[in-house]
């Protein structure tokens, strides 16, 4: 998600609380070290704000209190997810193809990147963001995939969109996708760990 100054919680936190806390830290720093040059007294609140924001951006955003206060609305979906993808593409027997899939997500407060791994495919680049639909947060991933180097089939690079919904309490992502080659389908993933392996290995 992004900082949104139309939200009261974001105004209070990013314009009120964080600057106030930064000023207090800067003031305390100068009180304990009064012999420092005067210009450090000006810089220290700015440095404190930068450090506090960096901690929030990378780590603290996922603390439950920030969801309770309404500052963070997106779920924490970091980590390695494993599941299945059913495609509209049919195999030689005329049946819809089902593939094993691995999704690995890196997430901060303002940024999400992901990579998807299949036995024959890998997603070269995948950007994501959360959008709110009917009061629910959905993760939308824009992907570009390519066959693995050892794959000798007729497949070519594809681009598309995946939309996933986090199921609270079940640690699952469910949703659908479509690609520019006309294929579409459904995806069901279960969270396995926060450790990323950067490979299929499912």
Short mmCIF file of N, CA and C in Angstrom, two decimals, residues 20-131:
data_model
loop_
_atom_site.label_atom_id
_atom_site.label_comp_id
_atom_site.label_asym_id
_atom_site.label_seq_id
_atom_site.Cartn_x
_atom_site.Cartn_y
_atom_site.Cartn_z
N UNK A 20 6.63 14.20 15.71
CA UNK A 20 6.69 14.53 17.13
C UNK A 20 7.69 13.66 17.87
N UNK A 21 7.66 12.37 17.58
CA UNK A 21 8.61 11.45 18.22
C UNK A 21 10.03 11.75 17.77
N UNK A 22 10.21 12.09 16.49
CA UNK A 22 11.53 12.42 15.97
C UNK A 22 12.09 13.66 16.66
N UNK A 23 11.24 14.67 16.85
CA UNK A 23 11.68 15.90 17.52
C UNK A 23 12.07 15.60 18.97
N UNK A 24 11.28 14.75 19.64
CA UNK A 24 11.59 14.39 21.02
C UNK A 24 12.92 13.66 21.12
N UNK A 25 13.18 12.75 20.17
CA UNK A 25 14.46 12.03 20.16
C UNK A 25 15.61 13.01 19.92
N UNK A 26 15.42 13.92 18.95
CA UNK A 26 16.45 14.91 18.66
C UNK A 26 16.72 15.82 19.84
N UNK A 27 15.67 16.23 20.53
CA UNK A 27 15.82 17.09 21.71
C UNK A 27 16.58 16.35 22.81
N UNK A 28 16.21 15.09 23.06
CA UNK A 28 16.87 14.31 24.09
C UNK A 28 18.34 14.09 23.74
N UNK A 29 18.61 13.85 22.47
CA UNK A 29 19.98 13.64 22.03
C UNK A 29 20.83 14.87 22.32
N UNK A 30 20.28 16.06 22.06
CA UNK A 30 21.02 17.29 22.27
C UNK A 30 21.18 17.59 23.77
N UNK A 31 20.21 17.18 24.57
CA UNK A 31 20.31 17.41 26.01
C UNK A 31 21.43 16.59 26.64
N UNK A 32 21.58 15.36 26.16
CA UNK A 32 22.63 14.51 26.70
C UNK A 32 24.01 14.88 26.16
N UNK A 33 24.05 15.53 24.99
CA UNK A 33 25.32 15.92 24.38
C UNK A 33 25.26 17.40 24.00
N UNK A 34 25.22 18.29 24.97
CA UNK A 34 25.02 19.71 24.70
C UNK A 34 26.20 20.39 24.03
N UNK A 35 27.37 19.77 24.00
CA UNK A 35 28.55 20.42 23.43
C UNK A 35 28.67 20.22 21.92
N UNK A 36 27.74 19.48 21.33
CA UNK A 36 27.79 19.26 19.88
C UNK A 36 27.49 20.56 19.14
N UNK A 37 27.97 20.70 17.89
CA UNK A 37 27.69 21.90 17.09
C UNK A 37 26.18 22.14 16.95
N UNK A 38 25.79 23.40 16.81
CA UNK A 38 24.37 23.76 16.78
C UNK A 38 23.62 23.12 15.62
N UNK A 39 24.33 22.92 14.48
CA UNK A 39 23.64 22.40 13.30
C UNK A 39 23.20 20.95 13.47
N UNK A 40 23.87 20.23 14.37
CA UNK A 40 23.46 18.85 14.64
C UNK A 40 22.10 18.83 15.31
N UNK A 41 21.80 19.89 16.09
CA UNK A 41 20.49 19.98 16.74
C UNK A 41 19.37 20.06 15.72
N UNK A 42 19.67 20.63 14.54
CA UNK A 42 18.68 20.72 13.47
C UNK A 42 18.58 19.42 12.70
N UNK A 43 19.72 18.80 12.45
CA UNK A 43 19.73 17.59 11.64
C UNK A 43 19.18 16.38 12.40
N UNK A 44 19.42 16.32 13.72
CA UNK A 44 19.06 15.12 14.47
C UNK A 44 17.58 14.75 14.39
N UNK A 45 16.61 15.69 14.44
CA UNK A 45 15.22 15.28 14.27
C UNK A 45 14.94 14.68 12.89
N UNK A 46 15.60 15.25 11.85
CA UNK A 46 15.42 14.71 10.50
C UNK A 46 16.00 13.31 10.39
N UNK A 47 17.17 13.12 11.00
CA UNK A 47 17.78 11.79 11.00
C UNK A 47 16.92 10.80 11.77
N UNK A 48 16.37 11.24 12.89
CA UNK A 48 15.52 10.37 13.70
C UNK A 48 14.27 9.96 12.91
N UNK A 49 13.70 10.94 12.17
CA UNK A 49 12.51 10.62 11.36
C UNK A 49 12.86 9.59 10.29
N UNK A 50 14.01 9.80 9.63
CA UNK A 50 14.42 8.86 8.59
C UNK A 50 14.62 7.46 9.13
N UNK A 51 15.23 7.36 10.31
CA UNK A 51 15.47 6.04 10.91
C UNK A 51 14.15 5.40 11.33
N UNK A 52 13.27 6.18 11.96
CA UNK A 52 11.98 5.64 12.39
C UNK A 52 11.15 5.18 11.21
N UNK A 53 11.15 6.00 10.15
CA UNK A 53 10.36 5.61 8.97
C UNK A 53 10.93 4.35 8.31
N UNK A 54 12.26 4.25 8.25
CA UNK A 54 12.88 3.07 7.66
C UNK A 54 12.52 1.81 8.45
N UNK A 55 12.51 1.91 9.77
CA UNK A 55 12.12 0.77 10.61
C UNK A 55 10.67 0.39 10.34
N UNK A 56 9.79 1.41 10.24
CA UNK A 56 8.38 1.13 9.97
C UNK A 56 8.21 0.51 8.59
N UNK A 57 8.88 1.08 7.59
CA UNK A 57 8.75 0.62 6.21
C UNK A 57 9.16 -0.84 6.05
N UNK A 58 10.23 -1.23 6.71
CA UNK A 58 10.78 -2.56 6.49
C UNK A 58 10.27 -3.61 7.47
N UNK A 59 9.99 -3.22 8.71
CA UNK A 59 9.68 -4.21 9.74
C UNK A 59 8.41 -3.92 10.54
N UNK A 60 8.34 -2.73 11.12
CA UNK A 60 7.28 -2.46 12.10
C UNK A 60 5.89 -2.44 11.50
N UNK A 61 5.75 -2.22 10.19
CA UNK A 61 4.43 -2.14 9.56
C UNK A 61 3.60 -3.40 9.80
N UNK A 62 4.28 -4.52 10.02
CA UNK A 62 3.54 -5.77 10.19
C UNK A 62 3.16 -6.07 11.63
N UNK A 63 3.49 -5.16 12.56
CA UNK A 63 3.06 -5.34 13.94
C UNK A 63 1.54 -5.15 14.02
N UNK A 64 0.84 -6.00 14.75
CA UNK A 64 -0.64 -5.96 14.80
C UNK A 64 -1.22 -4.60 15.18
N UNK A 65 -0.50 -3.83 16.01
CA UNK A 65 -1.05 -2.56 16.46
C UNK A 65 -1.33 -1.61 15.31
N UNK A 66 -0.53 -1.68 14.24
CA UNK A 66 -0.71 -0.76 13.12
C UNK A 66 -1.93 -1.14 12.29
N UNK A 67 -2.25 -2.41 12.23
CA UNK A 67 -3.52 -2.82 11.59
C UNK A 67 -4.69 -2.39 12.44
N UNK A 68 -4.56 -2.54 13.76
CA UNK A 68 -5.64 -2.15 14.68
C UNK A 68 -5.91 -0.66 14.60
N UNK A 69 -4.87 0.16 14.42
CA UNK A 69 -5.02 1.61 14.31
C UNK A 69 -5.48 2.06 12.92
N UNK A 70 -5.53 1.13 11.97
CA UNK A 70 -5.97 1.48 10.62
C UNK A 70 -4.89 2.09 9.75
N UNK A 71 -3.65 2.05 10.19
CA UNK A 71 -2.54 2.58 9.40
C UNK A 71 -2.16 1.60 8.30
N UNK A 72 -2.18 0.32 8.62
CA UNK A 72 -1.90 -0.73 7.65
C UNK A 72 -3.19 -1.50 7.38
N UNK A 73 -3.59 -1.57 6.13
CA UNK A 73 -4.82 -2.28 5.76
C UNK A 73 -4.54 -3.55 4.96
N UNK A 74 -3.34 -3.67 4.42
CA UNK A 74 -3.00 -4.84 3.61
C UNK A 74 -2.50 -5.97 4.51
N UNK A 75 -2.82 -7.22 4.17
CA UNK A 75 -2.32 -8.35 4.96
C UNK A 75 -0.83 -8.59 4.71
N UNK A 76 -0.20 -9.25 5.63
CA UNK A 76 1.21 -9.63 5.52
C UNK A 76 1.28 -10.93 4.73
N UNK A 77 1.76 -10.86 3.49
CA UNK A 77 1.81 -12.05 2.64
C UNK A 77 3.25 -12.41 2.26
N UNK A 78 4.20 -11.96 3.06
CA UNK A 78 5.60 -12.29 2.78
C UNK A 78 5.83 -13.80 2.84
N UNK A 79 6.77 -14.26 2.01
CA UNK A 79 7.20 -15.64 2.14
C UNK A 79 6.97 -16.50 0.92
N UNK A 80 7.05 -17.80 1.16
CA UNK A 80 6.97 -18.81 0.11
C UNK A 80 5.61 -19.50 0.16
N UNK A 81 4.91 -19.48 -0.97
CA UNK A 81 3.58 -20.07 -1.10
C UNK A 81 3.63 -21.19 -2.13
N UNK A 82 2.98 -22.30 -1.83
CA UNK A 82 2.97 -23.45 -2.73
C UNK A 82 1.53 -23.90 -2.95
N UNK A 83 1.21 -24.24 -4.21
CA UNK A 83 -0.15 -24.69 -4.48
C UNK A 83 -0.31 -25.15 -5.92
N UNK A 84 -1.53 -24.99 -6.43
CA UNK A 84 -1.85 -25.46 -7.77
C UNK A 84 -2.48 -24.35 -8.60
N UNK A 85 -2.32 -24.47 -9.90
CA UNK A 85 -2.93 -23.55 -10.85
C UNK A 85 -3.65 -24.36 -11.92
N UNK A 86 -4.94 -24.14 -12.05
CA UNK A 86 -5.70 -24.82 -13.09
C UNK A 86 -5.92 -23.86 -14.25
N UNK A 87 -5.55 -24.29 -15.43
CA UNK A 87 -5.57 -23.42 -16.60
C UNK A 87 -6.68 -23.81 -17.57
N UNK A 88 -7.11 -22.84 -18.35
CA UNK A 88 -8.06 -23.12 -19.43
C UNK A 88 -7.39 -23.87 -20.57
N UNK A 89 -6.07 -23.85 -20.61
CA UNK A 89 -5.33 -24.57 -21.64
C UNK A 89 -5.53 -26.07 -21.45
N UNK A 90 -5.78 -26.77 -22.53
CA UNK A 90 -6.06 -28.20 -22.46
C UNK A 90 -4.87 -29.02 -22.95
N UNK A 91 -4.70 -30.18 -22.33
CA UNK A 91 -3.63 -31.09 -22.76
C UNK A 91 -4.09 -31.94 -23.93
N UNK A 92 -3.27 -32.92 -24.31
CA UNK A 92 -3.58 -33.76 -25.47
C UNK A 92 -4.84 -34.58 -25.28
N UNK A 93 -5.21 -34.84 -24.01
CA UNK A 93 -6.41 -35.61 -23.71
C UNK A 93 -7.66 -34.74 -23.64
N UNK A 94 -7.49 -33.44 -23.86
CA UNK A 94 -8.63 -32.53 -23.83
C UNK A 94 -9.03 -32.07 -22.44
N UNK A 95 -8.18 -32.33 -21.46
CA UNK A 95 -8.47 -31.92 -20.09
C UNK A 95 -7.72 -30.63 -19.74
N UNK A 96 -8.35 -29.84 -18.86
CA UNK A 96 -7.69 -28.63 -18.40
C UNK A 96 -6.40 -28.98 -17.65
N UNK A 97 -5.34 -28.24 -17.93
CA UNK A 97 -4.05 -28.53 -17.31
C UNK A 97 -4.00 -27.97 -15.90
N UNK A 98 -3.47 -28.78 -14.99
CA UNK A 98 -3.23 -28.36 -13.61
C UNK A 98 -1.74 -28.42 -13.34
N UNK A 99 -1.18 -27.33 -12.83
CA UNK A 99 0.25 -27.25 -12.61
C UNK A 99 0.55 -26.97 -11.14
N UNK A 100 1.65 -27.51 -10.69
CA UNK A 100 2.17 -27.16 -9.37
C UNK A 100 2.86 -25.81 -9.50
N UNK A 101 2.66 -24.93 -8.53
CA UNK A 101 3.21 -23.59 -8.64
C UNK A 101 3.76 -23.13 -7.30
N UNK A 102 4.84 -22.36 -7.36
CA UNK A 102 5.46 -21.76 -6.18
C UNK A 102 5.49 -20.25 -6.37
N UNK A 103 4.99 -19.52 -5.39
CA UNK A 103 5.01 -18.06 -5.41
C UNK A 103 5.82 -17.57 -4.22
N UNK A 104 6.83 -16.73 -4.48
CA UNK A 104 7.63 -16.15 -3.42
C UNK A 104 7.47 -14.64 -3.43
N UNK A 105 7.11 -14.08 -2.26
CA UNK A 105 6.76 -12.66 -2.16
C UNK A 105 7.69 -11.96 -1.18
N UNK A 106 8.20 -10.81 -1.61
CA UNK A 106 8.92 -9.89 -0.73
C UNK A 106 8.04 -8.66 -0.56
N UNK A 107 7.84 -8.24 0.70
CA UNK A 107 6.87 -7.18 0.98
C UNK A 107 7.40 -6.22 2.03
N UNK A 108 7.21 -4.93 1.76
CA UNK A 108 7.40 -3.89 2.77
C UNK A 108 6.10 -3.12 2.86
N UNK A 109 6.08 -2.02 3.61
CA UNK A 109 4.86 -1.24 3.73
C UNK A 109 4.40 -0.69 2.39
N UNK A 110 5.33 -0.24 1.55
CA UNK A 110 4.96 0.43 0.30
C UNK A 110 5.28 -0.37 -0.96
N UNK A 111 5.86 -1.56 -0.84
CA UNK A 111 6.33 -2.25 -2.03
C UNK A 111 6.13 -3.75 -1.94
N UNK A 112 5.76 -4.35 -3.07
CA UNK A 112 5.64 -5.80 -3.16
C UNK A 112 6.26 -6.25 -4.47
N UNK A 113 7.15 -7.23 -4.38
CA UNK A 113 7.68 -7.88 -5.57
C UNK A 113 7.54 -9.38 -5.38
N UNK A 114 7.40 -10.09 -6.49
CA UNK A 114 7.18 -11.53 -6.38
C UNK A 114 7.78 -12.25 -7.58
N UNK A 115 8.08 -13.52 -7.37
CA UNK A 115 8.49 -14.40 -8.45
C UNK A 115 7.70 -15.70 -8.34
N UNK A 116 7.29 -16.21 -9.49
CA UNK A 116 6.53 -17.45 -9.54
C UNK A 116 7.35 -18.50 -10.27
N UNK A 117 7.35 -19.71 -9.72
CA UNK A 117 8.15 -20.79 -10.30
C UNK A 117 7.24 -21.98 -10.62
N UNK A 118 7.44 -22.51 -11.83
CA UNK A 118 6.79 -23.74 -12.25
C UNK A 118 7.88 -24.74 -12.66
N UNK A 119 7.48 -25.95 -12.92
CA UNK A 119 8.46 -26.96 -13.36
C UNK A 119 9.05 -26.57 -14.71
N UNK A 120 8.20 -26.03 -15.61
CA UNK A 120 8.67 -25.69 -16.95
C UNK A 120 8.83 -24.19 -17.16
N UNK A 121 8.31 -23.39 -16.21
CA UNK A 121 8.28 -21.94 -16.41
C UNK A 121 8.86 -21.23 -15.20
N UNK A 122 9.26 -20.00 -15.44
CA UNK A 122 9.61 -19.10 -14.35
C UNK A 122 9.10 -17.71 -14.72
N UNK A 123 8.70 -16.96 -13.74
CA UNK A 123 8.29 -15.58 -13.97
C UNK A 123 9.51 -14.70 -13.79
N UNK A 124 9.87 -14.00 -14.86
CA UNK A 124 11.09 -13.21 -14.84
C UNK A 124 10.95 -11.96 -13.97
N UNK A 125 9.75 -11.40 -13.95
CA UNK A 125 9.56 -10.17 -13.19
C UNK A 125 8.09 -10.06 -12.81
N UNK A 126 7.84 -9.63 -11.60
CA UNK A 126 6.46 -9.58 -11.14
C UNK A 126 6.29 -8.45 -10.13
N UNK A 127 5.54 -7.41 -10.49
CA UNK A 127 5.25 -6.30 -9.60
C UNK A 127 3.84 -6.44 -9.04
N UNK A 128 3.64 -6.01 -7.81
CA UNK A 128 2.33 -6.17 -7.20
C UNK A 128 1.88 -4.97 -6.41
N UNK A 129 0.59 -4.94 -6.15
CA UNK A 129 0.02 -3.91 -5.28
C UNK A 129 -1.32 -4.42 -4.77
N UNK A 130 -1.76 -3.88 -3.64
CA UNK A 130 -3.06 -4.23 -3.10
C UNK A 130 -4.10 -3.23 -3.57
N UNK A 131 -5.27 -3.73 -3.93
CA UNK A 131 -6.41 -2.87 -4.26
C UNK A 131 -7.60 -3.34 -3.43
#
